[in-house]
XYZ file of N, CA, C and O in Angstrom:
684
model
N 120.616 92.744 105.550
C 119.904 91.565 105.946
C 119.466 90.840 104.676
O 119.023 91.473 103.730
N 119.611 89.526 104.658
C 119.231 88.759 103.482
C 118.311 87.614 103.850
O 118.457 86.991 104.894
N 117.347 87.377 102.965
C 116.452 86.235 103.059
C 116.641 85.455 101.765
O 116.140 85.860 100.723
N 117.425 84.356 101.816
C 117.677 83.588 100.602
C 116.453 82.804 100.160
O 116.415 82.253 99.071
N 115.459 82.770 101.009
C 114.141 82.232 100.682
C 113.205 82.744 101.768
O 113.642 83.211 102.808
N 111.924 82.686 101.498
C 110.987 83.045 102.553
C 109.785 82.121 102.468
O 109.426 81.638 101.392
N 109.222 81.836 103.626
C 108.055 80.962 103.684
C 106.797 81.717 103.287
O 105.858 81.129 102.756
N 106.806 83.017 103.541
C 105.625 83.828 103.283
C 106.041 85.278 103.096
O 106.885 85.781 103.827
N 105.441 85.925 102.097
C 105.627 87.365 101.919
C 104.260 87.932 101.559
O 103.523 87.342 100.776
N 103.917 89.026 102.183
C 102.611 89.624 101.956
C 102.700 91.139 102.079
O 103.643 91.665 102.654
N 101.717 91.798 101.531
C 101.600 93.238 101.670
C 100.168 93.510 102.122
O 99.233 92.824 101.718
N 100.024 94.471 103.013
C 98.699 94.791 103.522
C 98.645 96.224 104.014
O 99.617 96.973 103.913
N 97.486 96.583 104.536
C 97.289 97.940 105.037
C 96.555 97.872 106.364
O 95.684 97.030 106.566
N 96.912 98.796 107.247
C 96.264 98.917 108.548
C 95.609 100.290 108.591
O 96.240 101.290 108.240
N 94.344 100.332 108.988
C 93.642 101.606 109.100
C 92.562 101.748 108.047
O 92.356 100.876 107.201
N 91.870 102.880 108.105
C 90.779 103.171 107.179
C 91.314 103.828 105.911
O 92.333 104.524 105.951
N 90.605 103.639 104.782
C 91.020 104.304 103.549
C 91.207 105.809 103.778
O 90.408 106.458 104.434
N 92.296 106.325 103.244
C 92.638 107.725 103.440
C 93.556 107.937 104.628
O 94.170 108.986 104.778
N 93.662 106.926 105.482
C 94.508 107.016 106.669
C 95.143 105.652 106.944
O 95.145 105.174 108.065
N 95.640 105.016 105.872
C 96.194 103.673 106.013
C 97.719 103.710 106.094
O 98.365 104.583 105.542
N 98.251 102.728 106.792
C 99.691 102.476 106.825
C 99.903 101.175 106.074
O 99.270 100.159 106.377
N 100.782 101.201 105.082
C 101.033 100.033 104.250
C 102.252 99.285 104.780
O 103.263 99.897 105.126
N 102.132 97.960 104.834
C 103.162 97.110 105.433
C 103.548 95.992 104.471
O 102.682 95.326 103.899
N 104.848 95.776 104.299
C 105.386 94.602 103.624
C 105.890 93.692 104.731
O 106.637 94.138 105.606
N 105.459 92.433 104.688
C 105.821 91.524 105.782
C 106.325 90.207 105.204
O 105.751 89.681 104.250
N 107.410 89.706 105.777
C 107.929 88.422 105.339
C 108.304 87.549 106.518
O 108.637 88.034 107.597
N 108.180 86.245 106.289
C 108.491 85.257 107.314
C 109.395 84.196 106.714
O 109.163 83.712 105.619
N 110.441 83.873 107.473
C 111.326 82.764 107.149
C 111.494 81.983 108.450
O 112.124 82.491 109.395
N 110.883 80.820 108.512
C 110.853 80.008 109.738
C 110.302 80.855 110.888
O 109.194 81.346 110.793
N 111.089 81.089 111.943
C 110.588 81.879 113.076
C 110.974 83.356 112.983
O 110.718 84.128 113.895
N 111.584 83.763 111.875
C 111.958 85.163 111.645
C 110.818 85.907 110.965
O 110.367 85.518 109.894
N 110.341 86.982 111.577
C 109.287 87.809 111.011
C 109.808 89.229 110.880
O 110.340 89.792 111.844
N 109.679 89.802 109.697
C 110.125 91.173 109.455
C 108.980 91.943 108.823
O 108.354 91.482 107.864
N 108.711 93.131 109.367
C 107.697 94.026 108.827
C 108.355 95.353 108.494
O 109.154 95.867 109.269
N 107.981 95.913 107.335
C 108.513 97.192 106.883
C 107.349 98.068 106.425
O 106.413 97.584 105.807
N 107.430 99.361 106.709
C 106.416 100.310 106.264
C 106.786 100.778 104.859
O 107.959 100.992 104.565
N 105.778 100.934 103.998
C 106.011 101.461 102.668
C 104.850 102.351 102.254
O 103.813 102.383 102.914
N 105.037 103.089 101.192
C 104.013 103.998 100.686
C 103.066 103.256 99.757
O 103.429 102.235 99.175
N 101.852 103.801 99.595
C 100.883 103.204 98.681
C 101.464 103.135 97.270
O 101.241 102.159 96.550
N 102.225 104.142 96.874
C 102.824 104.136 95.531
C 103.805 102.973 95.373
O 103.914 102.398 94.288
N 104.507 102.600 96.453
C 105.395 101.434 96.401
C 104.589 100.164 96.160
O 105.001 99.286 95.398
N 103.443 100.054 96.843
C 102.591 98.865 96.692
C 102.094 98.777 95.248
O 102.136 97.714 94.629
N 101.642 99.909 94.704
C 101.168 99.940 93.320
C 102.300 99.580 92.352
O 102.100 98.797 91.407
N 103.487 100.128 92.581
C 104.642 99.825 91.724
C 105.053 98.358 91.833
O 105.456 97.751 90.839
N 104.949 97.799 93.026
C 105.267 96.391 93.222
C 104.299 95.525 92.420
O 104.692 94.549 91.782
N 103.025 95.892 92.420
C 102.036 95.149 91.642
C 102.295 95.232 90.147
O 102.409 94.204 89.461
N 102.444 96.442 89.631
C 102.634 96.598 88.182
C 104.011 96.104 87.737
O 104.134 95.456 86.692
N 105.038 96.386 88.526
C 106.381 95.921 88.178
C 106.510 94.409 88.254
O 107.155 93.780 87.409
N 105.877 93.819 89.260
C 105.894 92.360 89.386
C 105.159 91.689 88.239
O 105.606 90.676 87.697
N 104.036 92.275 87.843
C 103.262 91.734 86.720
C 104.086 91.818 85.434
O 104.152 90.861 84.658
N 104.742 92.945 85.231
C 105.581 93.124 84.043
C 106.746 92.129 84.052
O 107.076 91.537 83.020
N 107.361 91.933 85.216
C 108.479 90.993 85.316
C 108.020 89.578 84.976
O 108.684 88.864 84.227
N 106.860 89.158 85.502
C 106.346 87.815 85.207
C 106.060 87.660 83.716
O 106.308 86.602 83.135
N 105.549 88.723 83.096
C 105.254 88.693 81.661
C 106.537 88.554 80.853
O 106.652 87.682 79.978
N 107.524 89.404 81.150
C 108.777 89.412 80.389
C 109.637 88.178 80.649
O 110.394 87.753 79.779
N 109.522 87.584 81.846
C 110.332 86.415 82.186
C 109.732 85.124 81.615
O 110.341 84.065 81.705
N 108.529 85.218 81.047
C 107.943 84.051 80.392
C 107.184 83.122 81.318
O 107.383 81.903 81.272
N 106.315 83.665 82.143
C 105.471 82.858 83.030
C 103.997 83.072 82.653
O 103.228 83.668 83.408
N 103.573 82.588 81.456
C 102.208 82.880 80.993
C 101.113 82.337 81.916
O 100.070 82.974 82.067
N 101.318 81.195 82.533
C 100.292 80.648 83.433
C 100.123 81.537 84.663
O 99.005 81.780 85.114
N 101.239 82.020 85.210
C 101.149 82.905 86.374
C 100.562 84.257 85.988
O 99.773 84.839 86.737
N 100.911 84.764 84.810
C 100.356 86.033 84.334
C 98.842 85.899 84.181
O 98.081 86.774 84.601
N 98.401 84.782 83.604
C 96.963 84.547 83.443
C 96.283 84.439 84.806
O 95.208 85.004 85.018
N 96.895 83.726 85.751
C 96.338 83.590 87.102
C 96.198 84.951 87.772
O 95.153 85.259 88.357
N 97.231 85.780 87.683
C 97.192 87.114 88.283
C 96.069 87.933 87.660
O 95.224 88.509 88.352
N 96.026 87.975 86.318
C 95.017 88.781 85.622
C 93.602 88.316 85.970
O 92.725 89.133 86.265
N 93.374 87.017 85.948
C 92.037 86.482 86.243
C 91.634 86.752 87.685
O 90.486 87.122 87.966
N 92.560 86.604 88.608
C 92.256 86.820 90.034
C 91.978 88.291 90.311
O 91.047 88.624 91.042
N 92.761 89.175 89.723
C 92.561 90.614 89.918
C 91.225 91.038 89.316
O 90.463 91.786 89.932
N 90.916 90.546 88.101
C 89.621 90.871 87.470
C 88.452 90.395 88.327
O 87.406 91.031 88.376
N 88.621 89.275 89.009
C 87.559 88.711 89.856
C 87.469 89.418 91.208
O 86.636 89.052 92.030
N 88.338 90.387 91.458
C 88.278 91.142 92.711
C 89.210 90.652 93.796
O 89.053 90.992 94.958
N 90.187 89.841 93.444
C 91.147 89.349 94.434
C 90.743 87.994 94.973
O 89.871 87.326 94.438
N 91.387 87.585 96.033
C 91.137 86.282 96.644
C 90.343 86.442 97.926
O 90.526 87.402 98.663
N 89.530 85.453 98.207
C 88.851 85.402 99.503
C 89.899 85.034 100.551
O 90.770 84.203 100.307
N 89.806 85.671 101.698
C 90.715 85.331 102.797
C 92.166 85.598 102.455
O 93.022 84.786 102.737
N 92.440 86.721 101.830
C 93.807 87.090 101.491
C 94.670 87.080 102.751
O 94.172 87.229 103.859
N 95.962 86.899 102.583
C 96.874 86.801 103.720
C 96.752 87.998 104.645
O 96.856 89.143 104.211
N 96.525 87.739 105.897
C 96.442 88.807 106.894
C 97.839 89.082 107.444
O 98.692 88.196 107.495
N 98.049 90.321 107.842
C 99.317 90.678 108.464
C 99.362 90.104 109.874
O 98.358 90.055 110.572
N 100.547 89.684 110.296
C 100.741 89.232 111.665
C 101.107 90.446 112.518
O 101.687 91.411 112.016
N 100.779 90.399 113.788
C 101.119 91.504 114.694
C 102.640 91.595 114.812
O 103.293 90.613 115.163
N 103.175 92.748 114.477
C 104.618 92.946 114.525
C 104.910 94.432 114.394
O 104.194 95.157 113.704
N 105.948 94.882 115.035
C 106.374 96.286 114.948
C 107.313 96.439 113.747
O 108.316 95.729 113.645
N 106.995 97.345 112.808
C 107.871 97.521 111.637
C 109.281 97.955 112.029
O 109.466 98.743 112.959
N 110.277 97.428 111.307
C 111.681 97.779 111.559
C 111.979 99.199 111.105
O 112.631 99.954 111.816
N 111.552 99.537 109.879
C 111.814 100.842 109.312
C 110.936 101.079 108.098
O 110.204 100.203 107.667
N 111.038 102.297 107.536
C 110.253 102.707 106.368
C 111.093 102.531 105.102
O 112.246 102.947 105.044
N 110.480 101.945 104.089
C 111.151 101.740 102.798
C 111.158 103.053 102.013
O 110.144 103.740 101.938
N 112.312 103.389 101.444
C 112.379 104.559 100.564
C 112.454 104.134 99.106
O 112.030 104.860 98.225
N 112.993 102.953 98.872
C 113.231 102.510 97.502
C 113.151 100.995 97.443
O 113.537 100.303 98.389
N 112.633 100.489 96.321
C 112.585 99.039 96.104
C 113.131 98.723 94.717
O 112.933 99.490 93.779
N 113.806 97.586 94.618
C 114.335 97.114 93.337
C 113.868 95.677 93.146
O 113.993 94.862 94.053
N 113.339 95.386 91.973
C 112.851 94.055 91.646
C 113.651 93.552 90.458
O 113.773 94.260 89.443
N 114.233 92.364 90.576
C 115.032 91.831 89.471
C 114.770 90.335 89.317
O 114.241 89.684 90.213
N 115.178 89.819 88.159
C 114.951 88.406 87.846
C 116.243 87.788 87.327
O 116.930 88.369 86.490
N 116.580 86.597 87.831
C 117.729 85.831 87.356
C 117.184 84.639 86.583
O 116.668 83.685 87.174
N 117.267 84.711 85.250
C 116.724 83.661 84.400
C 117.442 82.335 84.530
O 116.840 81.278 84.355
N 118.742 82.362 84.853
C 119.492 81.108 85.004
C 119.029 80.325 86.231
O 118.930 79.108 86.199
N 118.765 81.036 87.303
C 118.336 80.384 88.542
C 116.816 80.381 88.713
O 116.304 79.760 89.634
N 116.121 81.099 87.837
C 114.656 81.236 87.913
C 114.204 81.766 89.268
O 113.296 81.219 89.895
N 114.880 82.822 89.717
C 114.500 83.443 90.988
C 114.289 84.938 90.807
O 114.867 85.565 89.927
N 113.455 85.473 91.660
C 113.162 86.896 91.699
C 113.817 87.453 92.959
O 113.780 86.818 94.021
N 114.409 88.622 92.861
C 115.011 89.269 94.014
C 114.327 90.616 94.237
O 114.194 91.405 93.307
N 113.885 90.834 95.457
C 113.300 92.108 95.858
C 114.241 92.716 96.888
O 114.551 92.097 97.902
N 114.711 93.917 96.600
C 115.598 94.624 97.524
C 114.866 95.853 98.036
O 114.365 96.659 97.253
N 114.790 95.982 99.352
C 114.131 97.116 99.998
C 115.192 97.934 100.719
O 115.996 97.381 101.474
N 115.174 99.242 100.487
C 116.177 100.137 101.065
C 115.485 101.102 102.019
O 114.444 101.667 101.694
N 116.081 101.286 103.187
C 115.504 102.129 104.239
C 115.526 103.601 103.878
O 116.442 104.095 103.227
N 114.505 104.315 104.361
C 114.450 105.771 104.246
C 115.303 106.339 105.370
O 114.892 106.393 106.517
N 116.561 106.702 105.056
C 117.493 107.215 106.055
C 118.596 107.977 105.333
O 119.058 107.544 104.274
N 118.994 109.105 105.913
C 120.067 109.886 105.300
C 121.444 109.346 105.655
O 122.402 109.557 104.929
N 121.537 108.669 106.775
C 122.825 108.140 107.215
C 122.791 106.621 107.230
O 121.982 106.019 107.932
N 123.641 106.000 106.457
C 123.818 104.557 106.439
C 122.495 103.779 106.407
O 122.152 103.086 107.368
N 121.736 103.890 105.307
C 120.454 103.187 105.241
C 120.619 101.670 105.234
O 121.547 101.137 104.619
N 119.752 101.006 105.938
C 119.735 99.537 105.956
C 119.059 99.047 104.681
O 118.373 99.805 103.991
N 119.267 97.784 104.359
C 118.538 97.201 103.245
C 118.288 95.723 103.517
O 118.981 95.102 104.323
N 117.259 95.210 102.868
C 116.901 93.804 102.976
C 116.768 93.266 101.561
O 116.139 93.892 100.705
N 117.386 92.116 101.304
C 117.265 91.437 100.024
C 116.489 90.150 100.252
O 116.825 89.363 101.135
N 115.447 89.964 99.445
C 114.548 88.821 99.604
C 114.513 88.049 98.295
O 114.251 88.620 97.235
N 114.781 86.757 98.345
C 114.717 85.899 97.168
C 113.347 85.213 97.160
O 112.931 84.621 98.160
N 112.658 85.335 96.022
C 111.312 84.788 95.866
C 111.247 83.853 94.669
O 112.025 83.987 93.731
N 110.277 82.976 94.707
C 109.960 82.200 93.509
C 108.995 83.033 92.665
O 108.385 83.988 93.157
N 108.827 82.646 91.416
C 107.870 83.344 90.546
C 106.454 83.211 91.106
O 105.661 84.153 91.040
N 106.125 82.065 91.680
C 104.788 81.859 92.262
C 104.567 82.784 93.462
O 103.472 83.331 93.633
N 105.591 82.973 94.290
C 105.468 83.902 95.420
C 105.278 85.328 94.915
O 104.489 86.089 95.476
N 105.996 85.689 93.857
C 105.827 87.019 93.284
C 104.406 87.187 92.752
O 103.792 88.230 92.962
N 103.868 86.174 92.085
C 102.499 86.253 91.565
C 101.504 86.489 92.702
O 100.613 87.339 92.591
N 101.657 85.776 93.813
C 100.778 85.985 94.976
C 100.920 87.403 95.523
O 99.935 88.040 95.883
N 102.149 87.898 95.578
C 102.409 89.248 96.077
C 101.792 90.304 95.149
O 101.229 91.295 95.618
N 101.858 90.082 93.853
C 101.265 90.998 92.876
C 99.746 91.058 93.069
O 99.149 92.139 93.083
N 99.115 89.899 93.242
C 97.665 89.851 93.470
C 97.312 90.640 94.727
O 96.372 91.440 94.733
N 98.068 90.432 95.805
C 97.801 91.147 97.050
C 98.026 92.642 96.888
O 97.257 93.453 97.406
N 99.063 93.021 96.160
C 99.347 94.453 95.952
C 98.189 95.124 95.222
O 97.706 96.183 95.643
N 97.725 94.519 94.127
C 96.591 95.096 93.396
C 95.347 95.165 94.272
O 94.595 96.132 94.235
N 95.133 94.140 95.082
C 93.962 94.102 95.964
C 94.013 95.198 97.021
O 93.034 95.905 97.267
N 95.168 95.374 97.645
C 95.325 96.393 98.692
C 95.131 97.793 98.116
O 94.434 98.622 98.697
N 95.717 98.059 96.963
C 95.593 99.385 96.345
C 94.140 99.665 95.965
O 93.640 100.771 96.157
N 93.438 98.652 95.473
C 92.058 98.859 95.017
C 91.083 99.127 96.156
O 89.990 99.625 95.929
N 91.476 98.822 97.376
C 90.594 99.028 98.525
C 90.733 100.418 99.134
O 90.271 100.669 100.226
N 91.330 101.329 98.402
C 91.515 102.691 98.875
C 90.261 103.520 98.708
O 89.174 103.014 98.450
N 90.428 104.828 98.834
C 89.304 105.755 98.715
C 88.763 105.793 97.288
O 89.501 105.609 96.331
N 87.479 106.059 97.187
C 86.852 106.226 95.875
C 87.397 107.485 95.205
O 87.797 108.433 95.885
N 87.399 107.484 93.887
C 87.889 108.626 93.112
C 86.696 109.483 92.690
O 85.685 108.970 92.211
N 86.823 110.779 92.857
C 85.769 111.718 92.477
C 85.592 111.701 90.954
O 86.577 111.835 90.222
N 84.366 111.558 90.484
C 84.138 111.521 89.035
C 84.330 112.884 88.355
O 84.448 112.950 87.138
N 84.404 113.956 89.145
C 84.557 115.293 88.570
C 86.022 115.710 88.497
O 86.513 116.125 87.452
N 86.761 115.594 89.615
C 88.138 116.106 89.663
C 89.205 115.011 89.663
O 90.391 115.301 89.608
N 88.792 113.753 89.786
C 89.708 112.605 89.808
C 90.625 112.571 91.025
O 91.675 111.939 90.992
N 90.245 113.259 92.097
C 91.000 113.195 93.347
C 90.321 112.205 94.278
O 89.114 111.975 94.182
N 91.070 111.616 95.219
C 90.454 110.686 96.172
C 89.473 111.422 97.090
O 89.709 112.560 97.488
N 88.384 110.734 97.409
C 87.369 111.300 98.300
C 87.443 110.613 99.654
O 87.725 109.418 99.736
N 87.159 111.355 100.709
C 87.029 110.758 102.027
C 85.732 109.966 102.059
O 84.883 110.098 101.175
N 85.532 109.159 103.097
C 84.334 108.330 103.186
C 83.053 109.147 103.111
O 82.053 108.710 102.564
N 83.058 110.361 103.632
C 81.876 111.212 103.609
C 81.792 112.096 102.379
O 80.931 112.961 102.289
N 82.675 111.922 101.406
C 82.706 112.757 100.213
C 83.757 113.841 100.351
O 84.598 113.796 101.248
N 83.721 114.846 99.461
C 84.690 115.938 99.565
C 84.173 117.177 98.838
O 83.270 117.097 98.018
N 84.754 118.305 99.195
C 84.447 119.556 98.503
C 85.302 119.568 97.246
O 86.517 119.754 97.303
N 84.649 119.373 96.125
C 85.345 119.151 94.860
C 85.886 120.447 94.266
O 85.122 121.371 94.001
N 87.215 120.510 94.021
C 87.776 121.696 93.382
C 87.316 121.831 91.928
O 87.344 122.913 91.363
N 86.856 120.746 91.327
C 86.359 120.788 89.961
C 85.001 121.455 89.843
O 84.497 121.666 88.741
N 84.401 121.800 90.983
C 83.092 122.458 90.963
C 83.243 123.949 90.652
O 82.260 124.676 90.624
N 84.461 124.424 90.462
C 84.746 125.783 90.023
C 84.147 126.854 90.941
O 83.470 127.764 90.501
N 84.401 126.700 92.241
C 83.959 127.711 93.186
C 82.565 127.495 93.740
O 82.166 128.142 94.698
N 81.818 126.586 93.156
C 80.495 126.287 93.675
C 80.637 125.274 94.811
O 81.526 124.437 94.790
N 79.808 125.351 95.759
C 79.896 124.430 96.904
C 79.145 123.155 96.582
O 77.985 122.992 96.949
N 79.814 122.274 95.891
C 79.230 120.984 95.541
C 79.896 119.926 96.403
O 81.113 119.809 96.439
N 79.113 119.212 97.143
C 79.619 118.128 97.991
C 79.419 116.820 97.230
O 78.280 116.410 96.974
N 80.505 116.184 96.821
C 80.433 114.934 96.080
C 80.598 113.807 97.075
O 81.471 113.827 97.926
N 79.740 112.795 96.982
C 79.779 111.645 97.899
C 80.247 110.402 97.165
O 79.969 110.207 95.994
N 80.924 109.554 97.924
C 81.440 108.287 97.371
C 80.308 107.321 97.117
O 79.273 107.351 97.696
C-alpha cells in the first residue's frame, strides 16, 4: 500500500501509562489507516526523524522541534481518530530524497508469512510535526525509579535496587 502524500500523520497512545497501545495513524482524503507499534518504535521515530531533519539541512524545523519539545510539546496535540488498526508494525524505515525534498516512511507488518507494508511520503514539515508528537507521547509514560531506573506503576513499585529490603518507591 502506498501513500504518495498524506493530509495528516500522527502518533498517539491509548490507555494508561504502563498499559498503553501505541498507534500510527495517517489520513489521505477519505482514506484512514491505523497501525499498532511499540513504544520503542515511537521513540526511534522521534530520534531518527530529528536526526534526518538535522542531516538533511532543515535548521528552522530542527529549532522548532527542539524548542517545542523543551517547552513540553504542543497544546491540543493531534488526537487519534476512532479506527481499528490494520496490523502491528515490526519494522520501520525512514529515508530522505534530497533531489525531491521528500521523506519516506516505510512500515512493515509483524508477520512470518508474506508481511504487508505501507510506504508513506511526507514533507519535512510533516516529519517535524510527527517527531514532536513522538517525543511527547514517549514522555507521557511511567515515571522512572530514581534508585533502579526501571519504570514505576502509578502506585510505585517494589524496587529491586533496594537490595532485598522492602522499600516501596512512589512516583
